[in-house]
Amino acid sequence: MTFRLLLLLSLLVSAAVTAPSFAAGDRVALVIGNARYPDADTPMKQPINDAHDIADELKRDGFSVDIQENATGDAMRRAFDRLYGKIKPGSVALVFYSGFGIQSNRQSYMIPVDAQIWQEADVRRDGLSLEAVLGEINSRGAGVKIALIDASRRNPFERRFRTSSAGLAPVIAPSGTLVMYSAALASAISDNGGDHSLFVQELLKEIRVPELTAEETLNRTRVGVTRASRSEQVPWISSSLAEDFSFAPGSGNRPSVPAEANITPPAPLPSPLPPSPSPSQVAVAPPAPLAPPMPSPLPAQKIEKPASPQPASPSVALAPPAPIAAPAPSPSNPPAVNALPSPQVALADDPAIKDLNDKLNANPADAALLYRRGQLYASKGAYPLAVKDFDAAIQLNPKDVEALNNRCWVRTVTGDLHGALRDCNEALRLQPNYADALDSRGLVNLKSGATKNALADFDAALKLNPRLISSLYGRGLARQRNGAAEAGAQDIATAKAMDPNIAKDYESYGVR
């Protein structure tokens, strides 16, 4: 009897040891697809479609899935609270997010559709920190934590301020965590125009392969995306998993993993730029005094929908740069100048503009509200209305360097180079170490043919903000025009690796 009991106990222990680590009931997931942002020109097609396909696949793989579409901040917080409440010790907890993401203070934030972001502090107020989410999931006892983030998109918020870099930041995650971004760190990509993102297309192919570990699945996904995009999009993976986990466990023979799956794909071109300056390095020599006078005004250029404008700028000898202050916002993805034959009519139903109109009706002398509405008009291509609001904001506050810089950019885009030059010079007189205005003035100089002055401005801007992509690309063009073909090509290649659409942006400004 004793022998039989011991044998039975031995078998039970053996069965427990060989049982799968994670039962189907221990798998919980939150899937979010945010596509309809009032600040964007049009809703995105991909996030909702991708969210549904990912949710369906996870359900087939035994996950209990909560799916959210076009979630507000409150809806996202409630959904995460529900996810936290489902987690048991040892559970697998997965988050999939598709929408806009922004990095701030070296953290990545998922952005709700109702976020009101005008300065960087608003990102931390309205966004949901990925690190905070993973930390909370870990504190609930999840054994495996997975985050799949398709948010390395160009968005309508980031160019309103410049202290944050494009794309997403690396995650400091607890052990037992697997994180994948759809693109490399600090890089932004554009949608491929299809109904589904390239990242999700490749991810779904690999998730459906049985018995691959999660790390193998994501490795193969990275290889697939890198190949399909010809290395223009290279997903980023971070893993601290301590045990094997498979999305789709199977009973058949384990499929062989292509050798390429374990090969690190080519990384984006390294930036030749120095690291961000320390406080002791912020004082930068002023740009060289303008040599030749500004040429006569050029005719207005037709703008073919700049993807995300960065303030343009004139050139003039300035006092030595001073520390960077609040970064100047800049409109994002403005349509062509002629795209809005009647801006008042085309924008009448825009909820953000309606809200600002109501507030300005109650307080017409609010310079900050005028500035915000000017930004919004500029982002939608309603340039005359934007200039009118910037005019009013500057009249109320002549020292508003951000309004001066943004008016400089709008005037540059529409061809008023002399007016743009005056605005940027005034912004830089008030704040000599203003990287955005140096970048803007560099564009004005480049567009007007004052190449040496453009090079001096872009150099000064990059010393203050080494990741200012528009200055890097502009410096590349200026170097090439000055005969430094190899150095210019390197700048241009690095800028394109950081933002594949930067060349189109410059073409839309009338600069090739």
XYZ file of C-alpha atoms in Angstrom:
512
model
C 0.000 0.000 0.000
C 2.766 2.390 0.942
C 4.634 1.506 -2.258
C 1.547 2.176 -4.389
C 0.961 5.524 -2.685
C 4.562 6.575 -3.253
C 4.343 5.503 -6.890
C 1.143 7.518 -7.364
C 2.706 10.602 -5.786
C 5.760 10.201 -8.004
C 3.600 10.081 -11.124
C 1.666 13.173 -10.046
C 4.863 15.126 -9.429
C 6.226 14.010 -12.791
C 3.050 15.108 -14.541
C 3.180 18.478 -12.837
C 6.761 19.023 -13.927
C 6.109 18.110 -17.560
C 2.819 20.008 -17.862
C 2.789 23.159 -20.020
C 3.933 26.233 -18.114
C 0.905 28.299 -19.059
C -2.642 27.008 -19.309
C -5.031 28.632 -21.796
C -6.983 30.237 -18.991
C -3.847 31.992 -17.788
C -3.491 34.031 -20.986
C -4.965 37.530 -20.936
C -4.600 40.269 -23.525
C -5.614 43.868 -24.139
C -5.719 44.942 -27.796
C -6.111 48.645 -28.662
C -6.509 50.188 -32.108
C -6.631 53.996 -32.156
C -7.240 55.485 -35.591
C -9.464 58.555 -35.265
C -7.504 61.475 -33.822
C -9.115 64.931 -34.198
C -5.674 66.505 -34.706
C -4.915 64.280 -37.713
C -6.158 65.228 -41.157
C -7.933 61.902 -41.720
C -8.536 58.718 -39.721
C -5.969 55.974 -40.222
C -7.107 52.739 -41.857
C -4.682 50.288 -40.334
C -4.991 50.345 -36.519
C -8.595 49.104 -36.330
C -8.108 46.390 -38.951
C -4.859 45.276 -37.329
C -6.371 45.250 -33.842
C -9.223 42.976 -34.950
C -6.914 40.541 -36.731
C -4.526 40.379 -33.774
C -7.439 39.902 -31.346
C -8.880 37.060 -33.452
C -5.507 35.321 -33.601
C -4.909 35.654 -29.869
C -8.335 34.202 -29.150
C -7.452 31.177 -31.285
C -4.286 30.867 -29.229
C -6.214 30.685 -25.976
C -6.073 34.289 -24.810
C -8.930 36.048 -23.074
C -8.993 39.250 -25.150
C -10.385 42.707 -24.440
C -10.390 44.835 -27.615
C -10.734 48.635 -27.650
C -11.276 50.884 -30.690
C -10.565 54.614 -30.782
C -10.166 54.650 -27.020
C -10.175 57.872 -25.015
C -7.845 58.294 -22.061
C -10.535 57.199 -19.619
C -11.419 54.174 -21.756
C -7.769 53.101 -21.994
C -7.222 53.439 -18.253
C -10.364 51.417 -17.515
C -9.283 48.743 -19.994
C -5.860 48.455 -18.376
C -7.498 48.217 -14.949
C -9.597 45.308 -16.249
C -6.452 43.645 -17.593
C -4.662 44.044 -14.252
C -7.663 42.508 -12.475
C -7.509 39.354 -14.628
C -3.845 38.632 -13.955
C -3.045 35.713 -11.671
C 0.405 34.669 -10.446
C 2.223 33.111 -13.392
C -0.192 34.422 -16.040
C 0.812 35.487 -19.536
C -0.259 39.119 -20.039
C -0.055 40.682 -23.497
C -0.654 44.236 -24.703
C -1.027 45.123 -28.383
C -1.302 48.803 -29.225
C -1.654 50.393 -32.659
C -2.010 54.151 -32.966
C 0.155 57.175 -32.236
C 3.021 56.959 -29.767
C 5.401 59.633 -28.492
C 8.559 59.427 -26.428
C 9.179 61.948 -23.682
C 11.851 61.932 -20.977
C 13.117 58.624 -22.389
C 9.780 56.888 -21.955
C 7.272 55.817 -24.605
C 3.638 56.873 -24.296
C 0.538 55.424 -25.960
C -1.704 58.302 -26.998
C -5.511 58.214 -26.522
C -7.702 59.699 -29.246
C -8.840 62.582 -27.047
C -5.349 63.678 -25.976
C -4.860 67.455 -25.954
C -1.156 67.812 -26.677
C 0.355 71.232 -27.259
C 3.577 70.918 -25.308
C 5.699 68.053 -24.076
C 4.268 68.078 -20.565
C 0.871 67.215 -22.082
C 2.300 63.907 -23.348
C 2.987 62.774 -19.803
C -0.394 64.065 -18.624
C -2.600 62.497 -21.329
C -0.488 59.572 -22.584
C -0.119 56.164 -20.967
C 3.459 55.167 -20.203
C 4.423 51.742 -21.535
C 6.949 51.314 -18.718
C 4.297 52.089 -16.102
C 1.903 49.571 -17.684
C 4.528 46.816 -17.733
C 5.501 47.618 -14.153
C 1.890 47.285 -12.996
C 1.429 44.012 -14.900
C 4.568 42.695 -13.229
C 3.395 43.763 -9.776
C 0.248 41.651 -10.282
C 2.417 38.535 -10.647
C 2.381 37.900 -14.404
C 5.049 35.364 -15.344
C 5.342 36.464 -18.976
C 4.760 40.055 -20.053
C 4.538 40.858 -23.780
C 4.059 44.264 -25.427
C 3.624 44.564 -29.203
C 3.625 48.264 -30.084
C 2.827 49.483 -33.608
C 3.116 53.201 -32.884
C 6.321 54.387 -34.571
C 4.261 56.639 -36.823
C 4.639 60.252 -37.761
C 1.945 61.990 -35.775
C 0.308 65.408 -35.579
C 1.675 66.178 -32.117
C 5.463 65.849 -32.049
C 6.315 68.750 -34.306
C 4.463 71.111 -31.981
C 7.502 70.823 -29.708
C 11.017 69.650 -30.342
C 12.442 68.401 -27.072
C 11.369 64.836 -27.794
C 12.780 62.701 -30.555
C 10.687 60.971 -33.165
C 9.592 57.383 -32.671
C 9.787 55.452 -29.418
C 12.318 55.094 -26.604
C 13.901 51.908 -25.228
C 11.943 50.298 -22.398
C 13.328 49.584 -18.958
C 11.127 46.559 -18.284
C 10.963 43.991 -15.467
C 12.394 40.522 -15.986
C 10.202 38.124 -17.908
C 9.256 40.769 -20.465
C 9.269 40.687 -24.264
C 8.751 43.999 -26.088
C 8.625 44.627 -29.828
C 8.267 47.947 -31.655
C 7.272 48.044 -35.304
C 10.350 50.159 -36.145
C 13.781 51.001 -34.809
C 14.206 53.197 -31.761
C 13.683 56.930 -32.351
C 12.542 56.358 -35.936
C 9.201 57.109 -37.520
C 7.649 55.318 -40.473
C 4.740 56.067 -42.751
C 1.805 53.741 -43.324
C 2.216 51.619 -46.434
C -1.159 52.711 -47.807
C -2.747 49.291 -47.336
C -5.472 48.128 -45.002
C -2.924 46.457 -42.703
C 0.504 47.509 -41.518
C 3.541 45.608 -42.775
C 4.461 44.864 -39.165
C 1.145 43.154 -38.391
C 1.107 41.282 -41.710
C 4.462 39.688 -40.916
C 3.625 39.170 -37.237
C 0.450 37.224 -38.042
C 2.357 34.937 -40.425
C 4.784 33.950 -37.694
C 2.346 33.741 -34.766
C 0.459 31.068 -36.696
C 3.523 28.811 -36.905
C 3.091 26.208 -34.122
C 5.645 25.575 -31.407
C 7.907 28.512 -32.126
C 8.967 30.267 -28.968
C 7.747 33.847 -28.684
C 11.294 35.105 -29.186
C 11.621 33.068 -32.391
C 8.255 34.374 -33.586
C 9.283 37.986 -33.135
C 12.759 37.380 -34.560
C 11.227 35.949 -37.718
C 8.800 38.872 -37.843
C 11.696 41.307 -37.685
C 13.448 39.525 -40.538
C 10.251 39.534 -42.616
C 9.591 43.245 -42.101
C 13.222 44.147 -42.784
C 13.237 42.201 -46.057
C 9.835 43.390 -47.236
C 10.774 47.029 -46.589
C 14.300 46.645 -48.029
C 15.712 47.582 -44.648
C 13.785 50.861 -44.457
C 11.820 49.474 -41.492
C 13.660 47.392 -38.914
C 11.580 46.420 -35.859
C 13.159 46.621 -32.410
C 13.023 43.766 -29.891
C 13.933 43.613 -26.216
C 13.655 40.360 -24.275
C 14.274 39.266 -20.706
C 12.147 36.104 -20.834
C 13.388 33.444 -18.447
C 11.279 30.572 -19.803
C 9.984 29.430 -23.155
C 6.581 30.594 -24.219
C 4.811 29.858 -27.508
C 1.893 31.766 -28.987
C 0.668 28.663 -30.832
C 1.721 25.417 -29.130
C 1.336 22.412 -31.426
C 1.612 18.665 -31.286
C 3.402 18.105 -34.552
C 7.082 18.196 -35.293
C 8.676 21.496 -34.443
C 9.151 23.495 -37.640
C 12.697 24.318 -38.518
C 13.549 27.946 -38.045
C 15.272 29.531 -41.043
C 18.841 30.417 -40.299
C 18.063 33.994 -41.161
C 15.671 34.232 -38.230
C 18.605 34.377 -35.859
C 20.543 36.889 -37.892
C 20.366 40.450 -36.713
C 19.070 42.457 -39.662
C 20.998 45.427 -40.917
C 20.609 48.305 -38.500
C 19.782 51.805 -39.633
C 22.731 53.934 -40.610
C 24.522 55.227 -37.522
C 24.253 58.910 -36.941
C 27.485 60.818 -37.368
C 26.192 63.407 -34.971
C 27.615 63.943 -31.500
C 25.522 63.015 -28.459
C 23.131 65.552 -27.028
C 25.069 68.382 -25.399
C 25.453 68.448 -21.669
C 24.441 71.618 -19.843
C 28.067 72.683 -19.818
C 28.196 72.403 -23.587
C 25.047 74.254 -24.392
C 26.767 77.535 -25.036
C 27.524 77.318 -28.732
C 29.447 79.692 -30.899
C 27.030 81.881 -32.839
C 26.431 81.133 -36.481
C 28.793 82.944 -38.791
C 27.571 86.410 -39.764
C 25.605 86.456 -42.927
C 27.840 87.171 -45.797
C 25.870 88.169 -48.865
C 22.628 90.044 -48.421
C 19.393 88.224 -48.879
C 18.479 87.906 -52.543
C 15.307 89.432 -53.850
C 12.173 87.558 -52.914
C 11.455 84.371 -54.771
C 8.001 83.678 -56.158
C 5.726 81.729 -53.884
C 6.193 78.002 -54.164
C 3.301 75.596 -54.501
C 3.493 73.280 -51.538
C 2.533 69.682 -52.298
C 1.534 68.612 -48.783
C 4.546 68.697 -46.483
C 4.404 65.680 -44.222
C 5.424 67.402 -41.046
C 6.758 70.908 -41.283
C 9.502 72.113 -39.124
C 9.809 75.835 -38.630
C 11.673 77.469 -41.445
C 14.213 80.176 -40.928
C 16.024 83.200 -42.243
C 19.628 84.063 -41.696
C 21.265 86.988 -39.967
C 24.225 87.466 -37.684
C 23.081 86.931 -34.118
C 24.291 87.253 -30.592
C 25.750 84.029 -29.191
C 23.144 81.332 -28.672
C 21.628 81.002 -25.212
C 20.142 77.877 -23.620
C 17.256 76.197 -25.386
C 13.917 77.291 -24.081
C 10.525 75.818 -24.719
C 10.671 74.227 -28.164
C 8.597 75.808 -30.847
C 5.714 73.834 -32.139
C 5.462 73.249 -35.820
C 2.492 72.066 -37.841
C 2.321 68.493 -39.012
C 1.304 67.124 -42.388
C -0.108 70.295 -43.911
C -1.922 69.752 -47.196
C -1.067 71.601 -50.376
C -1.474 75.374 -50.335
C -4.292 75.081 -52.847
C -5.891 72.082 -51.168
C -8.346 74.219 -49.216
C -10.111 76.529 -51.674
C -12.335 77.714 -48.851
C -10.612 76.999 -45.511
C -13.455 78.499 -43.503
C -15.876 75.995 -45.012
C -13.491 73.035 -45.060
C -12.575 73.519 -41.409
C -16.013 74.458 -40.115
C -16.673 71.017 -38.668
C -13.232 70.382 -37.196
C -13.874 69.706 -33.481
C -10.531 71.101 -32.299
C -11.036 74.337 -34.238
C -14.631 74.585 -33.004
C -13.393 74.284 -29.446
C -10.776 76.998 -29.960
C -13.325 79.234 -31.700
C -15.671 78.949 -28.735
C -12.896 79.782 -26.289
C -11.728 82.733 -28.390
C -15.273 84.062 -28.683
C -15.306 84.204 -24.903
C -11.774 85.619 -24.665
C -10.623 87.107 -27.996
C -7.418 88.561 -26.495
C -5.980 85.215 -25.387
C -2.614 85.059 -27.206
C -2.041 81.403 -26.312
C -5.379 80.355 -27.856
C -4.660 82.381 -30.989
C -1.280 80.702 -31.277
C -2.813 77.224 -30.900
C -5.449 77.919 -33.532
C -2.756 79.274 -35.831
C -0.843 76.020 -35.427
C -3.946 74.030 -36.226
C -4.717 76.103 -39.319
C -1.136 75.724 -40.521
C -1.221 71.951 -39.959
C -4.253 71.751 -42.228
C -2.841 73.984 -44.956
C -4.988 77.032 -44.187
C -1.948 79.286 -44.304
C -3.635 82.725 -44.601
C -5.733 81.950 -41.521
C -2.632 80.688 -39.709
C -0.701 83.892 -40.441
C -3.666 85.981 -39.294
C -3.733 84.185 -35.927
C 0.046 84.379 -35.522
C -0.151 88.107 -36.355
C -2.712 88.619 -33.608
C -0.760 86.509 -31.094
C 2.446 88.455 -31.800
C 0.628 91.780 -31.559
C -0.588 90.773 -28.094
C 2.823 89.393 -27.109
C 5.677 90.706 -29.286
C 8.140 88.455 -27.421
C 6.359 85.209 -28.327
C 9.299 83.460 -29.989
C 7.256 80.363 -30.802
C 4.639 82.367 -32.697
C 7.420 84.239 -34.527
C 9.099 80.975 -35.447
C 5.874 79.362 -36.638
C 4.972 82.423 -38.718
C 8.475 82.253 -40.151
C 7.839 78.655 -41.191
C 4.466 79.423 -42.801
C 5.937 82.371 -44.698
C 8.805 80.204 -45.913
C 6.458 77.506 -47.149
C 4.372 80.033 -49.049
C 7.385 81.849 -50.503
C 7.461 85.060 -48.429
C 11.170 84.671 -47.708
C 11.846 88.255 -46.649
C 8.971 88.159 -44.160
C 10.168 84.787 -42.916
C 13.690 86.123 -42.494
C 12.464 89.018 -40.368
C 10.452 86.675 -38.139
C 13.273 84.217 -37.516
C 15.773 86.993 -36.907
C 13.477 88.505 -34.316
C 12.914 85.114 -32.651
C 16.674 84.584 -32.499
C 17.281 88.109 -31.213
C 14.919 87.349 -28.344
C 16.297 83.848 -27.797
C 19.679 83.436 -29.497
C 20.115 79.732 -28.743
C 16.756 78.702 -30.186
C 17.467 75.525 -32.193
C 14.127 75.527 -34.001
C 14.552 79.048 -35.296
C 18.109 78.253 -36.416
C 16.682 75.268 -38.277
C 13.997 77.489 -39.798
C 16.483 80.127 -40.830
C 18.642 77.443 -42.395
C 15.706 76.423 -44.577
C 15.084 80.022 -45.656
C 18.752 80.433 -46.556
C 18.777 77.124 -48.419
C 15.640 78.046 -50.337
C 17.002 81.495 -51.222
C 20.422 80.222 -52.317
C 22.469 81.537 -49.371
C 24.118 78.138 -48.935
C 26.974 79.130 -46.614
C 24.566 80.849 -44.271
C 22.272 77.802 -44.356
C 25.197 75.560 -43.452
C 26.124 77.795 -40.500
C 22.533 77.761 -39.214
C 22.093 73.990 -39.558
C 25.438 73.375 -37.823
C 24.421 75.611 -34.924
C 20.997 73.923 -34.641
C 22.563 70.450 -34.613
C 24.994 71.410 -31.856
C 21.971 72.270 -29.747
C 19.818 69.316 -30.827
C 21.806 66.558 -32.579
C 18.612 64.668 -33.501
C 16.967 67.538 -35.389
C 16.282 65.595 -38.574
C 15.351 68.567 -40.741
C 18.636 70.284 -39.901
C 20.585 67.110 -40.610
C 18.979 66.704 -44.024
C 19.268 70.427 -44.753
C 22.950 70.373 -43.810
C 23.433 67.470 -46.198
C 21.936 69.484 -49.047
C 23.982 72.554 -48.097
C 27.182 70.508 -47.942
C 26.544 69.042 -51.368
C 25.884 72.487 -52.824
C 29.128 73.681 -51.245
C 31.056 70.847 -52.913
C 31.338 68.460 -49.937
C 29.506 65.672 -51.740
C 30.541 62.762 -49.512
C 29.802 64.498 -46.197
C 26.497 65.755 -47.599
C 25.493 62.278 -48.757
C 26.258 60.879 -45.296
C 24.058 63.497 -43.609
C 21.232 62.816 -46.061
C 21.470 59.034 -45.652
C 21.422 59.311 -41.857
C 18.441 61.681 -41.934
C 16.530 59.310 -44.226
C 17.267 56.397 -41.911
C 15.752 58.400 -39.055
C 12.785 59.609 -41.125
C 12.172 58.049 -44.568
C 9.872 60.932 -45.575
C 12.271 63.805 -44.932
C 13.193 64.162 -48.627
C 9.514 64.504 -49.560
C 9.122 67.122 -46.857
C 11.919 69.210 -48.309
C 10.523 68.843 -51.819
C 7.203 70.110 -50.524
C 9.015 73.167 -49.181
C 10.344 73.812 -52.683
C 13.868 72.547 -51.921
C 15.489 69.594 -53.681
